[in-house]
Every structure is written in structure tokens, then in C-alpha cells.
Short mmCIF file of C-alpha atoms in Angstrom, two decimals:
data_model
loop_
_atom_site.label_atom_id
_atom_site.label_comp_id
_atom_site.label_asym_id
_atom_site.label_seq_id
_atom_site.Cartn_x
_atom_site.Cartn_y
_atom_site.Cartn_z
CA UNK A 25 136.56 70.98 -7.90
CA UNK A 26 136.19 70.41 -4.16
CA UNK A 27 132.83 71.16 -2.62
CA UNK A 28 132.90 74.27 -0.43
CA UNK A 29 131.40 73.60 2.99
CA UNK A 30 130.19 75.85 5.75
CA UNK A 31 133.52 75.59 7.55
CA UNK A 32 135.27 77.10 4.50
CA UNK A 33 132.74 79.81 3.73
CA UNK A 34 132.73 81.84 6.95
CA UNK A 35 135.88 82.81 8.87
CA UNK A 36 133.94 83.19 12.14
CA UNK A 37 132.42 79.75 11.81
CA UNK A 38 135.80 78.32 10.82
CA UNK A 39 137.37 79.77 13.95
CA UNK A 40 134.61 78.29 16.12
CA UNK A 41 134.99 74.91 14.42
CA UNK A 42 138.72 74.92 15.02
CA UNK A 43 138.22 75.78 18.67
CA UNK A 44 135.61 73.07 19.09
CA UNK A 45 137.82 70.48 17.42
CA UNK A 46 140.72 71.33 19.74
CA UNK A 47 138.39 71.07 22.71
CA UNK A 48 137.05 67.73 21.46
CA UNK A 49 140.57 66.42 20.91
CA UNK A 50 141.52 67.33 24.47
CA UNK A 51 138.40 65.70 25.93
CA UNK A 52 138.80 62.49 23.91
CA UNK A 53 142.44 62.26 24.94
CA UNK A 54 141.40 62.55 28.59
CA UNK A 55 138.81 59.79 28.18
CA UNK A 56 141.23 57.47 26.36
CA UNK A 57 144.35 58.08 28.47
CA UNK A 58 142.96 58.62 31.95
CA UNK A 59 141.29 55.64 33.65
CA UNK A 60 139.98 58.00 36.32
CA UNK A 61 138.11 60.36 33.99
CA UNK A 62 134.82 61.89 35.09
CA UNK A 63 131.44 61.17 33.51
CA UNK A 64 131.14 64.93 33.04
CA UNK A 65 134.02 64.67 30.56
CA UNK A 66 131.91 62.38 28.37
CA UNK A 67 129.02 64.85 28.58
CA UNK A 68 131.32 67.70 27.55
CA UNK A 69 132.63 65.65 24.61
CA UNK A 70 129.08 64.90 23.50
CA UNK A 71 128.14 68.57 23.74
CA UNK A 72 131.15 69.55 21.68
CA UNK A 73 130.23 67.03 18.98
CA UNK A 74 126.70 68.42 18.93
CA UNK A 75 128.12 71.92 18.51
CA UNK A 76 130.20 70.78 15.54
CA UNK A 77 127.12 69.15 14.06
CA UNK A 78 125.20 72.43 14.34
CA UNK A 79 127.97 74.25 12.54
CA UNK A 80 128.11 71.58 9.85
CA UNK A 81 124.38 72.03 9.29
CA UNK A 82 125.05 75.75 8.71
CA UNK A 83 123.58 76.97 12.00
CA UNK A 84 125.39 80.24 12.62
CA UNK A 85 124.47 80.50 16.30
CA UNK A 86 125.19 77.86 18.88
CA UNK A 87 122.58 76.90 21.47
CA UNK A 88 123.24 78.47 24.84
CA UNK A 89 123.41 75.03 26.44
CA UNK A 90 126.51 74.42 24.30
CA UNK A 91 128.15 77.76 25.03
CA UNK A 92 129.79 76.18 28.03
CA UNK A 93 132.11 74.38 25.60
CA UNK A 94 133.53 77.76 24.58
CA UNK A 95 135.72 79.84 26.87
CA UNK A 96 133.49 82.51 28.40
CA UNK A 97 134.37 84.73 31.39
CA UNK A 98 133.71 83.05 34.74
CA UNK A 99 131.54 85.96 35.90
CA UNK A 100 129.11 85.10 33.08
CA UNK A 101 128.66 81.54 34.36
CA UNK A 102 126.02 80.59 36.93
CA UNK A 103 127.70 79.36 40.16
CA UNK A 104 125.17 76.50 40.28
CA UNK A 105 125.03 75.29 36.68
CA UNK A 106 128.55 76.36 35.60
CA UNK A 107 126.90 77.38 32.31
CA UNK A 108 126.56 80.75 30.59
CA UNK A 109 123.69 82.56 32.31
CA UNK A 110 120.59 83.16 30.22
CA UNK A 111 118.58 85.13 32.77
CA UNK A 112 120.91 86.48 35.51
CA UNK A 113 119.15 87.49 38.72
CA UNK A 114 120.36 88.86 42.05
CA UNK A 115 119.63 86.98 45.29
CA UNK A 116 119.06 88.76 48.62
CA UNK A 117 122.77 88.37 49.46
CA UNK A 118 123.82 90.22 46.28
CA UNK A 119 125.09 87.10 44.50
CA UNK A 120 124.04 86.56 40.86
CA UNK A 121 122.66 83.26 39.53
CA UNK A 122 120.80 82.03 36.47
CA UNK A 123 117.09 82.23 37.30
CA UNK A 124 116.05 78.59 36.56
CA UNK A 125 118.84 77.15 38.71
CA UNK A 126 118.46 79.39 41.74
CA UNK A 127 114.66 78.85 41.57
CA UNK A 128 115.27 75.10 41.69
CA UNK A 129 117.55 75.59 44.72
CA UNK A 130 114.91 77.63 46.55
CA UNK A 131 112.03 75.31 45.66
CA UNK A 132 113.97 72.41 47.17
CA UNK A 133 113.42 74.12 50.53
CA UNK A 134 116.83 75.80 50.82
CA UNK A 135 116.80 79.17 52.57
CA UNK A 136 120.48 80.06 52.27
CA UNK A 137 122.69 81.53 49.55
CA UNK A 138 124.56 78.64 47.84
CA UNK A 139 127.82 80.64 47.69
CA UNK A 140 127.87 82.46 51.03
CA UNK A 141 125.63 80.13 53.10
CA UNK A 142 123.95 83.24 54.53
CA UNK A 143 120.31 82.88 55.60
CA UNK A 144 118.13 84.78 53.14
CA UNK A 145 116.00 87.68 54.36
CA UNK A 146 113.68 87.05 51.40
CA UNK A 147 113.63 84.96 48.21
CA UNK A 148 112.61 87.54 45.64
CA UNK A 149 114.88 87.56 42.58
CA UNK A 150 115.93 90.86 40.98
CA UNK A 151 117.04 90.89 37.32
CA UNK A 152 120.73 91.76 36.93
CA UNK A 153 120.48 94.00 33.85
CA UNK A 154 124.16 94.97 33.92
CA UNK A 155 125.46 91.39 33.78
CA UNK A 156 122.85 90.50 31.19
CA UNK A 157 123.98 93.33 28.93
CA UNK A 158 127.62 92.29 29.35
CA UNK A 159 126.75 88.71 28.42
CA UNK A 160 124.78 89.96 25.43
CA UNK A 161 127.76 91.98 24.19
CA UNK A 162 130.09 89.03 24.68
CA UNK A 163 127.74 86.77 22.69
CA UNK A 164 127.69 89.29 19.84
CA UNK A 165 131.48 89.39 19.78
CA UNK A 166 131.48 85.60 19.49
CA UNK A 167 128.83 85.52 16.76
CA UNK A 168 126.30 83.91 19.11
CA UNK A 169 122.61 84.64 19.40
CA UNK A 170 121.44 85.57 22.90
CA UNK A 171 117.69 84.98 23.51
CA UNK A 172 115.32 87.60 24.81
CA UNK A 173 114.83 87.20 28.60
CA UNK A 174 111.06 87.06 28.12
CA UNK A 175 111.57 83.44 27.11
CA UNK A 176 112.80 82.64 30.59
CA UNK A 177 111.05 85.10 32.88
CA UNK A 178 107.80 84.25 34.57
CA UNK A 179 107.87 80.55 33.68
CA UNK A 180 105.16 79.86 36.23
CA UNK A 181 102.81 82.64 35.14
CA UNK A 182 103.31 84.85 38.22
CA UNK A 183 103.40 88.61 37.67
CA UNK A 184 104.65 91.27 40.06
CA UNK A 185 101.00 92.24 40.59
CA UNK A 186 100.27 88.63 41.62
CA UNK A 187 103.16 88.72 44.10
CA UNK A 188 101.97 91.99 45.58
CA UNK A 189 98.42 90.65 45.93
CA UNK A 190 99.78 87.46 47.53
CA UNK A 191 101.77 89.46 50.10
CA UNK A 192 98.78 91.66 50.88
CA UNK A 193 96.65 88.57 51.54
CA UNK A 194 99.29 87.24 53.94
CA UNK A 195 99.39 90.57 55.79
CA UNK A 196 95.62 90.43 56.28
CA UNK A 197 96.04 87.09 58.11
CA UNK A 198 97.23 89.21 61.06
CA UNK A 199 94.26 91.59 60.87
CA UNK A 200 90.77 91.38 62.38
CA UNK A 201 88.74 88.20 61.93
CA UNK A 202 86.65 89.40 58.96
CA UNK A 203 89.82 90.25 56.99
CA UNK A 204 91.37 86.93 58.03
CA UNK A 205 88.36 85.03 56.76
CA UNK A 206 88.35 86.86 53.46
CA UNK A 207 92.07 86.32 52.90
CA UNK A 208 92.04 82.67 53.99
CA UNK A 209 89.19 81.91 51.60
CA UNK A 210 91.01 83.56 48.68
CA UNK A 211 94.32 81.84 49.48
CA UNK A 212 92.50 78.51 49.60
CA UNK A 213 91.00 79.10 46.14
CA UNK A 214 94.24 80.43 44.63
CA UNK A 215 96.31 77.48 45.86
CA UNK A 216 93.67 75.08 44.64
CA UNK A 217 93.46 76.49 41.11
CA UNK A 218 97.02 77.70 40.48
CA UNK A 219 100.12 75.59 41.22
CA UNK A 220 102.18 78.77 40.85
CA UNK A 221 100.63 80.15 44.05
CA UNK A 222 101.55 76.92 45.88
CA UNK A 223 105.13 77.55 44.74
CA UNK A 224 104.97 81.17 45.97
CA UNK A 225 104.51 79.95 49.55
CA UNK A 226 107.74 77.98 49.24
CA UNK A 227 109.61 80.94 47.77
CA UNK A 228 108.49 83.54 50.33
CA UNK A 229 110.20 83.60 53.72
CA UNK A 230 107.68 83.48 56.56
CA UNK A 231 104.65 82.88 54.32
CA UNK A 232 103.50 79.69 56.07
CA UNK A 233 103.70 81.13 59.63
CA UNK A 234 101.73 84.15 58.36
CA UNK A 235 99.07 81.83 56.92
CA UNK A 236 98.83 80.02 60.27
CA UNK A 237 98.67 83.18 62.35
CA UNK A 238 94.89 83.06 63.06
CA UNK A 239 95.21 79.49 64.39
CA UNK A 240 98.54 79.79 66.22
CA UNK A 241 97.60 83.08 67.89
CA UNK A 242 94.41 81.60 69.33
CA UNK A 243 94.54 80.62 73.02
CA UNK A 244 92.10 77.77 72.49
CA UNK A 245 90.77 76.03 69.42
CA UNK A 246 87.20 76.77 70.48
CA UNK A 247 87.45 80.50 69.72
CA UNK A 248 88.54 79.99 66.09
CA UNK A 249 85.70 80.39 63.59
CA UNK A 250 85.18 76.93 62.04
CA UNK A 251 85.17 78.25 58.47
CA UNK A 252 88.46 80.10 59.06
CA UNK A 253 90.11 76.97 60.46
CA UNK A 254 88.79 74.96 57.53
CA UNK A 255 90.15 77.38 54.93
CA UNK A 256 93.60 77.57 56.56
CA UNK A 257 93.92 73.77 56.94
CA UNK A 258 92.73 73.24 53.36
CA UNK A 259 95.29 75.75 52.12
CA UNK A 260 97.96 73.75 53.96
CA UNK A 261 96.75 70.65 52.13
CA UNK A 262 96.96 72.48 48.80
CA UNK A 263 100.53 73.61 49.59
CA UNK A 264 101.54 70.07 50.55
CA UNK A 265 100.55 68.74 47.14
CA UNK A 266 103.44 70.75 45.64
CA UNK A 267 106.45 68.40 45.93
CA UNK A 268 108.96 71.16 46.60
CA UNK A 269 106.90 72.36 49.58
CA UNK A 270 106.60 69.07 51.49
CA UNK A 271 109.77 69.42 53.55
CA UNK A 272 109.26 73.13 54.25
CA UNK A 273 105.61 72.70 55.31
CA UNK A 274 106.27 69.74 57.63
CA UNK A 275 109.27 71.43 59.26
CA UNK A 276 107.45 74.69 59.96
CA UNK A 277 107.05 74.34 63.76
CA UNK A 278 103.30 74.95 64.13
CA UNK A 279 102.08 72.95 61.14
CA UNK A 280 101.81 69.42 62.56
CA UNK A 281 100.41 70.49 65.97
CA UNK A 282 97.74 72.57 64.20
CA UNK A 283 96.89 69.66 61.90
CA UNK A 284 96.54 67.43 64.98
CA UNK A 285 94.26 70.02 66.62
CA UNK A 286 92.20 70.12 63.42
CA UNK A 287 91.84 66.32 63.55
CA UNK A 288 90.34 66.62 67.02
CA UNK A 289 88.17 69.72 66.81
CA UNK A 290 87.49 70.72 63.21
CA UNK A 291 84.46 70.31 61.02
CA UNK A 292 84.22 67.04 59.10
CA UNK A 293 85.79 68.67 56.05
CA UNK A 294 88.55 70.21 58.17
CA UNK A 295 89.33 66.83 59.74
CA UNK A 296 89.31 65.12 56.37
CA UNK A 297 91.65 67.70 54.87
CA UNK A 298 93.97 67.61 57.89
CA UNK A 299 94.29 63.83 57.50
CA UNK A 300 94.85 64.24 53.77
CA UNK A 301 97.57 66.84 54.46
CA UNK A 302 99.37 64.44 56.81
CA UNK A 303 99.14 61.71 54.18
CA UNK A 304 100.51 64.02 51.47
CA UNK A 305 103.35 65.27 53.68
CA UNK A 306 104.28 61.70 54.63
CA UNK A 307 105.40 61.02 51.07
CA UNK A 308 108.87 62.04 52.34
CA UNK A 309 110.50 59.52 54.70
CA UNK A 310 111.95 62.33 56.83
CA UNK A 311 108.41 63.70 57.24
CA UNK A 312 107.10 60.26 58.22
CA UNK A 313 109.49 60.23 61.17
CA UNK A 314 108.74 63.85 62.08
CA UNK A 315 104.96 63.36 61.99
CA UNK A 316 105.24 60.19 64.07
CA UNK A 317 107.42 61.86 66.71
CA UNK A 318 104.94 64.72 66.93
CA UNK A 319 102.24 62.34 68.15
CA UNK A 320 99.92 62.57 65.15
CA UNK A 321 99.17 58.83 64.98
CA UNK A 322 96.96 58.87 68.09
CA UNK A 323 94.49 61.53 66.84
CA UNK A 324 94.39 59.75 63.48
CA UNK A 325 93.46 56.50 65.23
CA UNK A 326 90.85 58.32 67.34
CA UNK A 327 89.28 59.62 64.15
CA UNK A 328 89.39 56.15 62.62
CA UNK A 329 87.67 54.76 65.69
CA UNK A 330 85.02 57.47 65.49
CA UNK A 331 84.09 55.94 62.14
CA UNK A 332 82.80 58.89 60.13
CA UNK A 333 82.65 57.63 56.53
CA UNK A 334 83.78 60.99 55.12
CA UNK A 335 87.10 60.97 56.96
CA UNK A 336 88.05 57.29 57.17
CA UNK A 337 89.69 56.81 53.78
CA UNK A 338 92.05 59.77 54.20
CA UNK A 339 92.81 58.74 57.79
CA UNK A 340 93.58 55.16 56.75
CA UNK A 341 95.83 56.41 53.93
CA UNK A 342 97.78 58.59 56.37
CA UNK A 343 98.23 55.76 58.89
CA UNK A 344 99.27 53.35 56.12
CA UNK A 345 101.95 55.72 54.83
CA UNK A 346 103.29 56.59 58.29
CA UNK A 347 103.65 52.93 59.29
CA UNK A 348 106.33 52.31 56.69
CA UNK A 349 108.73 53.70 59.33
CA UNK A 350 109.57 51.10 61.99
CA UNK A 351 109.34 53.56 64.88
CA UNK A 352 105.83 54.53 63.77
CA UNK A 353 104.72 50.89 63.82
CA UNK A 354 105.65 50.78 67.50
CA UNK A 355 103.81 54.05 68.11
CA UNK A 356 100.70 52.79 66.32
CA UNK A 357 100.67 49.56 68.34
CA UNK A 358 101.20 51.49 71.58
CA UNK A 359 98.37 53.90 70.67
CA UNK A 360 95.87 51.05 70.22
CA UNK A 361 95.88 50.66 66.45
CA UNK A 362 95.25 46.90 66.45
CA UNK A 363 91.96 47.07 68.34
CA UNK A 364 90.62 49.94 66.24
CA UNK A 365 91.65 48.35 62.94
CA UNK A 366 90.36 44.86 63.77
CA UNK A 367 87.03 46.20 65.05
CA UNK A 368 86.48 47.98 61.76
CA UNK A 369 87.53 44.97 59.69
CA UNK A 370 85.21 42.68 61.67
CA UNK A 371 82.39 45.13 60.99
CA UNK A 372 83.19 45.13 57.28
CA UNK A 373 84.36 48.76 57.27
CA UNK A 374 87.19 49.83 54.94
CA UNK A 375 88.45 46.23 54.83
CA UNK A 376 90.83 46.61 51.88
CA UNK A 377 92.71 49.59 53.30
CA UNK A 378 92.82 48.35 56.89
CA UNK A 379 94.08 44.90 55.93
CA UNK A 380 96.95 46.60 54.14
CA UNK A 381 97.82 48.46 57.36
CA UNK A 382 97.54 45.24 59.35
CA UNK A 383 99.93 43.53 56.96
CA UNK A 384 102.53 46.28 57.53
CA UNK A 385 102.10 46.15 61.31
CA UNK A 386 102.50 42.36 61.35
CA UNK A 387 106.28 42.78 61.13
CA UNK A 388 106.16 44.15 64.70
CA UNK A 389 106.20 41.40 67.32
CA UNK A 390 103.89 43.10 69.80
CA UNK A 391 101.38 43.67 67.00
CA UNK A 392 101.37 39.94 66.22
CA UNK A 393 100.81 39.11 69.90
CA UNK A 394 97.90 41.55 70.10
CA UNK A 395 96.34 40.17 66.91
CA UNK A 396 96.25 36.76 68.52
CA UNK A 397 94.74 38.14 71.72
CA UNK A 398 92.09 40.15 69.83
CA UNK A 399 90.77 37.24 67.75
CA UNK A 400 92.36 38.16 64.44
CA UNK A 401 92.91 34.56 63.27
CA UNK A 402 89.24 33.53 62.83
CA UNK A 403 88.50 36.90 61.20
CA UNK A 404 91.36 36.55 58.70
CA UNK A 405 90.42 32.96 57.87
CA UNK A 406 86.82 34.01 57.23
CA UNK A 407 87.99 36.73 54.82
CA UNK A 408 90.10 34.17 52.93
CA UNK A 409 87.02 31.95 52.58
CA UNK A 410 84.54 34.65 51.62
CA UNK A 411 86.42 37.46 49.88
CA UNK A 412 86.67 37.74 46.11
CA UNK A 413 89.58 40.20 46.36
CA UNK A 414 92.91 38.50 45.70
CA UNK A 415 94.89 41.28 47.37
CA UNK A 416 92.85 40.92 50.59
CA UNK A 417 93.41 37.17 50.60
CA UNK A 418 97.12 37.74 50.06
CA UNK A 419 97.33 40.17 52.98
CA UNK A 420 95.36 37.81 55.23
CA UNK A 421 97.55 34.79 54.54
CA UNK A 422 100.71 36.89 54.93
CA UNK A 423 99.53 38.04 58.37
CA UNK A 424 98.55 34.48 59.32
CA UNK A 425 101.97 33.22 58.22
CA UNK A 426 103.62 35.70 60.63
CA UNK A 427 101.25 34.73 63.44
CA UNK A 428 102.04 31.08 62.71
CA UNK A 429 105.76 31.78 63.18
CA UNK A 430 105.31 33.64 66.48
CA UNK A 431 102.44 31.79 68.16
CA UNK A 432 102.14 28.01 67.96
CA UNK A 433 98.90 28.10 69.96
CA UNK A 434 97.14 29.35 66.81
CA UNK A 435 98.13 26.30 64.74
CA UNK A 436 95.04 24.44 65.95
CA UNK A 437 92.71 27.03 64.40
CA UNK A 438 94.66 26.84 61.13
CA UNK A 439 94.48 23.01 61.08
CA UNK A 440 90.73 23.08 61.74
CA UNK A 441 90.23 25.62 58.94
CA UNK A 442 92.20 23.47 56.53
CA UNK A 443 90.36 20.31 57.61
CA UNK A 444 86.90 21.89 57.28
CA UNK A 445 87.30 24.12 54.24
CA UNK A 446 90.68 23.52 52.63
CA UNK A 447 91.07 27.30 52.42
CA UNK A 448 94.85 27.33 52.82
CA UNK A 449 95.42 24.56 50.24
CA UNK A 450 93.17 26.38 47.79
CA UNK A 451 95.18 29.57 48.24
CA UNK A 452 98.45 27.66 47.85
CA UNK A 453 97.10 26.41 44.52
CA UNK A 454 95.17 29.37 43.10
CA UNK A 455 96.34 32.53 44.90
CA UNK A 456 98.73 35.25 43.85
CA UNK A 457 102.40 34.29 43.79
CA UNK A 458 102.97 35.79 47.25
CA UNK A 459 99.82 34.18 48.62
CA UNK A 460 100.95 30.80 47.27
CA UNK A 461 104.31 31.12 49.04
CA UNK A 462 102.78 32.11 52.37
CA UNK A 463 100.04 29.46 52.21
CA UNK A 464 102.57 26.75 51.27
CA UNK A 465 104.76 27.85 54.18
CA UNK A 466 101.85 27.46 56.61
CA UNK A 467 100.92 24.02 55.22
CA UNK A 468 104.52 22.89 55.50
CA UNK A 469 104.67 23.91 59.16
CA UNK A 470 101.32 22.27 59.92
CA UNK A 471 102.40 19.01 58.24
CA UNK A 472 105.72 19.06 60.04
CA UNK A 473 103.97 19.50 63.38
CA UNK A 474 101.64 16.58 62.60
CA UNK A 475 104.57 14.35 61.64
CA UNK A 476 106.44 15.23 64.82
CA UNK A 477 103.34 14.37 66.88
CA UNK A 478 103.03 10.98 65.17
CA UNK A 479 106.72 10.27 65.66
CA UNK A 480 106.51 11.08 69.33
#
């Protein structure tokens, strides 16, 4: 007697299995017969196979991720995911989307409706109970299990009370100074402790300008209470840590000018956090260019030259990140970066970090010329002799290799170093792989120059 399987025991399941098999047959035929098939077709075929497997294992309800393989009404599908909506919500424009997908759209910095392209008046999402009930009834008619929306709501732990409190704090940033101070302090603490509050700033139209109101409304930086400035700038830093906020924060018109003002006039902690915010924002290449164009490199260099130990590491990190953009290298050179950096290196201050910046700047011809004029060669050779850090030696020899290519007048110093200490040969033998290549390149050029002299 044949063994009765799940496909034979339940007419509803049998109907689903038949539908899935037909769908699978159609997808496989497309993959086999059409050389121009889409990768999505393979994904759909895989999903259909998974659905059949679930049925075979006697799972009466299909996962919602696989419901897209069944024919459901288009109005039940999210316009973004093209899948059956699990938690339908209404956007400000009246369009309905599945909550996780529209949240992702908004957190990416978009402030328009994906369907209509209208600018959103706000980004609050309202549950669409009518559509949800219709989807629930459709699922029941198909023998599918529809999950409770509580599984999808409030994924980031934010309640309506939290949102209301957040909005009230922002409103107080336009009140009298005591209320501003109180609100700024609380926003700083909330965005430090709870990533969900960092996300709220990105989801709420106008939240960042409201936060900045006490600073942007001031006619001069001197009349801003130092603790208020510190709390606002630190909150900006906290917001910038959230990846989805980086673009929005940097492109808010007053942010970078206020960070630059904080670099010049804030308390030590304010300056440190302003530099850290610029470093964090510069993780995006588009922000690197924007920050550079805004003129932020000069105040960073001024702070580096000032030499306060508390601020220097964050300042150096910001300059290092910004100089990965070619235009910012030119700006840094023009703003006097070489003199400031070399003075600190020669004084043994932040050598590791500043050598890394110098190595990046060495791809700019004017930077190489200035290094020669400012006495960089003897300094770099000394570090190669005395340092125990392989990365510092590697950066030094890489910079010297570039100088060697641009400026033949420095070859004498390199020959004397090699004659007296053998530093370059030692690095060519024992250094990192990159250091070996650069050192060998210098030795080859020096030997070639000697041979040409003898021939002449």
C-alpha cells in the first residue's frame, strides 16, 4: 500500500502544492530557455522550492516571505519590496508601505514619497488598519497564518510617549536659555544611551535645525553659554555615529559652519567633540568633499597647531580621513598643513598619526616640494633609524621614495644616510613588504646615479 503523504491528506495543501509546482515549472523553463533571464528569477525559483519543502514537512502555513510566490492582490504588496505587507503603514502622502521597508527608505536620508516623489511634511508612520484587516482575511482564505503586528511594530523600542517627549524637547530648543540648556542636556544623554533616539532625528523633518536653533540664532558665538554649545555639539556627534544619519547631518546647512565655530571658540571638550563629529561624518566620500569645500580643514589645522593633547587625536583623525579626497589634499597644503604636521613630528608629538597623514599628502606635488623645503628628509631618516614601529618606518620610506622621484637635490642626503648607517639597505632587507619595495627603489636610483657619474 502506498504511503500517504501530506500532499494527499489535505486538499488545501494539495492545491497549494500544485500551484507552487506550476510556478516552479514556469520559472525553471525561463531559466533554461532564456539566456537573458534575471537573477531575480533564480531567487523566485529558490523561494518556490523552499515553499514546497515546507509543505512536504507538513507545515500548514507558509512563511510570509514566501507568500510572494503565490498570486496575491497587488494592493496587498508593498511598492518597495513587492512582497505581501506584514505591517502596512500610511506615509504623509497617503501612500501605504510595509513598515520595515519604508523605514529603511527614510533612514537612508530620503525625504520624499517613493511613489509620488512628493516632499514629506513629516515622517511619522500611521498603521493602515483597513489594509491590514483585508490582508488578514485574504491570508485566512488561502490557509495562511498572518502574524500579529506586535512582532513588527516598535522594532527600535520607541513608544508614542517617547516620540512626544522627543518633540517637546525639540520645541524647548526655541525657548528661553534655561529651557534650552535643560533640553540640550537631555537630548545629549538620550542620544548617547539610546541608538533609537539617534534614529528619531533622522526620521523627523526639521529635527536637526531645531536642535541647532540656540547656536544658529545667536549673533555671535561669545553670547552662547559654553555648556549649551557643548551639549548641542556633542548631540551632533552622537547623531553622526548613526550611519543612516551621516548624509542628512552633513547636508543640513548650518551643521558644518557651527562645527567649525565650535573648533575655534568652544571649551576643550566642545572642540574635541566637534573634531570627532567631522571625522565621523567624513566616513562618507560625499561628506569628505562637502566638509573640505566648507573650509573646515583650516580650523582643524589651527587646533592641531595649538597642540592641546585632549583634542589632537580627534583632529588628526579628521584631517587623515578628509585627505583621502584629492581636492582636500590641495586645501590642506594651501592651509599650511605641512609646517604644522612636521613641527609636531619633529617634537615627537602624535608621530604615528601625523606620519600617516604625511604619507597621504605626499601624492600631491606641492606637498613634496614643501617637505623638502621644511627639512623633512633628515627628520624622516632619523625616524627610520630610531623608531621601533614598522608602520612608521614604512610611511617614512614611502614619503622619501616620492621625494626622491621629485627632487634630485635630496639624493645626497639619502646617500650619506646609507653610507653612514645603512638604514635604507636594512629596511630593504628587513622591513614590511611595502617598505622593502620603496627602499629597494631608492637604492636602485642611488646606484644608477652613481654609475652614471662614473661613466661620465
